Short mmCIF file of C-alpha atoms and ligand atoms in Angstrom, two decimals:
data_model
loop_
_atom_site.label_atom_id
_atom_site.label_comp_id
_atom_site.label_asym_id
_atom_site.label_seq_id
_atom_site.Cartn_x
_atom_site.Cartn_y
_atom_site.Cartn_z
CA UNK A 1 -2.94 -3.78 -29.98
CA UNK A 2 -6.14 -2.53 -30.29
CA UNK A 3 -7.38 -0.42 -26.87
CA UNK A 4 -10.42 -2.45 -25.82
CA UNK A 5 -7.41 -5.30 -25.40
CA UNK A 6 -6.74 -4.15 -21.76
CA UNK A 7 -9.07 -3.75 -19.20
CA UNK A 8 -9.50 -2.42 -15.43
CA UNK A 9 -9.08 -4.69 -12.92
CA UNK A 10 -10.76 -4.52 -9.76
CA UNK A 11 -9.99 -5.37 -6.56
CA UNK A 12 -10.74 -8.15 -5.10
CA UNK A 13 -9.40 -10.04 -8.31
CA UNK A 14 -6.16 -12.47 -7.07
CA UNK A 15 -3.76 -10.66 -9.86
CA UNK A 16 -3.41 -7.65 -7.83
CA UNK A 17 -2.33 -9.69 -5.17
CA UNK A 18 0.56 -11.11 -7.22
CA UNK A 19 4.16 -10.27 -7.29
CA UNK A 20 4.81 -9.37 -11.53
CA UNK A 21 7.65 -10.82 -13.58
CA UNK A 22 10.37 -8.67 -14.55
CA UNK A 23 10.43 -7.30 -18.37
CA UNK A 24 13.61 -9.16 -20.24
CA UNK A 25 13.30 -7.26 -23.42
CA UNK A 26 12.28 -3.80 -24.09
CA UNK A 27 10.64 -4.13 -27.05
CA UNK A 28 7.80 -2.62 -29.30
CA UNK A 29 5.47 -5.12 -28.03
CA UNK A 30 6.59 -3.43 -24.25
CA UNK A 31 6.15 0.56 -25.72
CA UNK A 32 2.67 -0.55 -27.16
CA UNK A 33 1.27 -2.03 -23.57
CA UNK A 34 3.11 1.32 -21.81
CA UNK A 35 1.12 3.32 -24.60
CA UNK A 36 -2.10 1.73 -23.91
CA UNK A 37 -1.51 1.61 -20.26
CA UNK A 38 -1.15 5.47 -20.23
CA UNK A 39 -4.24 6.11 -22.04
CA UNK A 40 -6.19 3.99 -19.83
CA UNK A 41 -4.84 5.49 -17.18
CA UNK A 42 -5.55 8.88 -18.65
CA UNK A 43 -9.14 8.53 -19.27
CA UNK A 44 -10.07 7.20 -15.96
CA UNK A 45 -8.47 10.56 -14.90
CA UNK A 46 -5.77 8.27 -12.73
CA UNK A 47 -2.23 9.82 -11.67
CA UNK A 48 -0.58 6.47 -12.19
CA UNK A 49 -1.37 2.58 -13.20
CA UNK A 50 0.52 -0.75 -12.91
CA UNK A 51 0.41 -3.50 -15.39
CA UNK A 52 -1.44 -5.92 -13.44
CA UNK A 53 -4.33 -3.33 -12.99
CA UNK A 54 -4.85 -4.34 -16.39
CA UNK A 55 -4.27 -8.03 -16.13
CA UNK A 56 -0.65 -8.35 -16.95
CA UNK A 57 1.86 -10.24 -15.14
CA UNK A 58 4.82 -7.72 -15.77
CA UNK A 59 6.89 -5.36 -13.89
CA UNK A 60 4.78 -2.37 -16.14
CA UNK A 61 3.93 1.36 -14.43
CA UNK A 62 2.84 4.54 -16.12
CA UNK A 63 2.45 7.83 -14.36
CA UNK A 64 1.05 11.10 -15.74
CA UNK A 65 1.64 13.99 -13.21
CA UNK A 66 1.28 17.92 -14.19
CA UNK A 67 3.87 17.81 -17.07
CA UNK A 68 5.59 14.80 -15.84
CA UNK A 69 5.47 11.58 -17.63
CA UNK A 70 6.75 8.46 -16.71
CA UNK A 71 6.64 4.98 -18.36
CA UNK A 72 8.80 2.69 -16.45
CA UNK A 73 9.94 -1.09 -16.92
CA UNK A 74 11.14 -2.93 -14.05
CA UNK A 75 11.22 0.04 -11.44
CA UNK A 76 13.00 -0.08 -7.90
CA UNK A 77 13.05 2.05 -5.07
CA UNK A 78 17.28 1.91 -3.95
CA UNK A 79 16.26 4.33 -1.11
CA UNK A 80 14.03 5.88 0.83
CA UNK A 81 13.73 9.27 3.10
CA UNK A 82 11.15 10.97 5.21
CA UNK A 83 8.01 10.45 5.16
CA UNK A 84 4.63 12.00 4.31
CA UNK A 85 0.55 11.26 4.10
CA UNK A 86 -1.44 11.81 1.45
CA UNK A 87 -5.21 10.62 0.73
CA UNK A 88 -4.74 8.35 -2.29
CA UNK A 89 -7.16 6.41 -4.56
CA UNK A 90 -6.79 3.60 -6.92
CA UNK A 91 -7.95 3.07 -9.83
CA UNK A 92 -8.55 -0.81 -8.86
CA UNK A 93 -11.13 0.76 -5.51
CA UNK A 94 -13.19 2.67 -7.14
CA UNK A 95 -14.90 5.15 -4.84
CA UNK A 96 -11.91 4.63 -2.31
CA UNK A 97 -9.72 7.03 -0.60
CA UNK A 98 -7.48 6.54 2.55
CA UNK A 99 -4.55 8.44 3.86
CA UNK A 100 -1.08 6.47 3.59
CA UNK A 101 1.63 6.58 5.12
CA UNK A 102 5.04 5.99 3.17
CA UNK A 103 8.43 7.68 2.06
CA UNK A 104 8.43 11.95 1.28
CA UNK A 105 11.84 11.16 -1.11
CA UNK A 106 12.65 8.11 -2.84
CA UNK A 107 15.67 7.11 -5.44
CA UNK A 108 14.21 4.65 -8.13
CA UNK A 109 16.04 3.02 -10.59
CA UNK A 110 14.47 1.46 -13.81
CA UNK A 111 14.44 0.58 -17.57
CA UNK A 112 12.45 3.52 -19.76
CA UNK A 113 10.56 2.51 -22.89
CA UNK A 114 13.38 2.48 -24.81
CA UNK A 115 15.01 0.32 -22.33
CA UNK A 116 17.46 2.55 -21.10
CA UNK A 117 18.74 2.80 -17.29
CA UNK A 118 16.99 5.83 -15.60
CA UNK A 119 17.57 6.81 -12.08
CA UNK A 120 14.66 8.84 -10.78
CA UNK A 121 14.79 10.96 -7.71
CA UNK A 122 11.19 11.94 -6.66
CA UNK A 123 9.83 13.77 -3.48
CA UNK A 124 6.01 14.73 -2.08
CA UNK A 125 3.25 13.32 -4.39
CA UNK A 126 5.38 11.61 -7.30
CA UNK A 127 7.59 10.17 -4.35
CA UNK A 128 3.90 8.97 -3.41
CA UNK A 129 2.79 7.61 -6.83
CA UNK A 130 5.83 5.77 -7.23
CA UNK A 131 5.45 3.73 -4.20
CA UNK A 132 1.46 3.12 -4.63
CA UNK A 133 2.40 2.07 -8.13
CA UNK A 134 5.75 -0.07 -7.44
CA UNK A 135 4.00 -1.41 -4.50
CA UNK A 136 1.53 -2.97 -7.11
CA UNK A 137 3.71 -4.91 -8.94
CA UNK A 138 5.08 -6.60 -6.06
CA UNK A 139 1.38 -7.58 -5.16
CA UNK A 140 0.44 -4.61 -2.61
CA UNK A 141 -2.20 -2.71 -2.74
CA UNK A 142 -2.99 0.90 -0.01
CA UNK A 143 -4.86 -1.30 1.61
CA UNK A 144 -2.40 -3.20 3.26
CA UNK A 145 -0.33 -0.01 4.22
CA UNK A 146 -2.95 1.26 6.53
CA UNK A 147 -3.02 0.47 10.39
CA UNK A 148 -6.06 -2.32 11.06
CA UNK A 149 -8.76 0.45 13.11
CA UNK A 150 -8.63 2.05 9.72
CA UNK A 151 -9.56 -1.11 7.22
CA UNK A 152 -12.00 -1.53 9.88
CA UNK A 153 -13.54 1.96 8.91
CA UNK A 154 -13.17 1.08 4.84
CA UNK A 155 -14.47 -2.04 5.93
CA UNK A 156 -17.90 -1.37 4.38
CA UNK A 157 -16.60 -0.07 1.05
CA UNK A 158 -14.37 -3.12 0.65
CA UNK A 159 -17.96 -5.26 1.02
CA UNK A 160 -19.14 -2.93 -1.76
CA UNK A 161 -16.27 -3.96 -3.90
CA UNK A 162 -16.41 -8.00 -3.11
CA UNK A 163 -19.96 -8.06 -4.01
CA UNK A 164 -19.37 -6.08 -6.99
CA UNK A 165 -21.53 -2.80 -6.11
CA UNK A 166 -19.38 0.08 -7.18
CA UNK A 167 -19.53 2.47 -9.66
CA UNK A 168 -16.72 2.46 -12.40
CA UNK A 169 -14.06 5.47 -12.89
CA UNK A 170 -15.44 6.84 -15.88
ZN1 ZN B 1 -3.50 1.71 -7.27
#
């Protein structure tokens, strides 16, 4: 797969919207788009990326966090703890950045690339990452985890987006 193949999507485009379909096989086709995903996700200087913010409809999510690297094929949270705020951005806002509120620890279980079970027990920020990037494969984006006064103060940057006025992550 060559790496202009895959490309950014941004939102308001319907596909991040959508709930993915799980990953049956685990194959070299599946470690190439994981591969690609993570350098995407890498140059854009992101923290984490789902497969449909590149335009696939598959259960897909890299993270790259300090040392930790994760490339994860059907992930699911079993549990959840806590809970914690952090600003986030997306890749798929550019420009964007709202506190969220969600779980501080979280169990995960999922296929890794070489399609092996994995269970994954992750607190503070890569509890957080997790969740924004899980949440996009089931079609949610941070938007929709934010009380309604506060989309009604991003209300002006999500106009920005819809028309198309935003500047891309380099
Ligand atoms: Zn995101």
């Amino acid at each position: 797969m060559k790496e202009t193949e895959l490309k950014l999507v941004i939102w308001p485009n319907k596909i991040l919207t959508r709930k993915c379909k799980p990953v049956f096989v685990v194959d070299e086709k599946i470690r190439q788009i994981l591969d690609e995903m993570y350098n995407i996700m890498v140059k854009k200087n992101g923290i984490g990326l789902a497969a449909n913010q590149v335009g696939l409809d598959k259960r897909l999510i890299v993270i790259g966090l300090n040392d930790q690297i994760f490339k994860l094929v059907n992930p699911c949270i079993f549990k959840k703890e806590g809970s914690i705020k952090i600003v986030e951005g997306c890749l798929s806002f550019p420009g964007l950045e709202i506190e969220v509120k969600r779980a501080k620890r979280i169990w995960v279980s999922a296929l890794n690339h070489k399609g092996e079970q994995i269970d994954i027990e992750a607190t503070d920020l890569l509890a957080v990452v997790l969740q924004h990037e899980i949440d996009h494969i089931n079609g949610i984006t941070f938007i929709s985890r934010i009380p309604f006064w506060k989309k009604i103060k991003i209300s002006s940057n999500l106009r920005k987006l819809k028309r198309g006025k935003y500047e891309l992550p380099k």
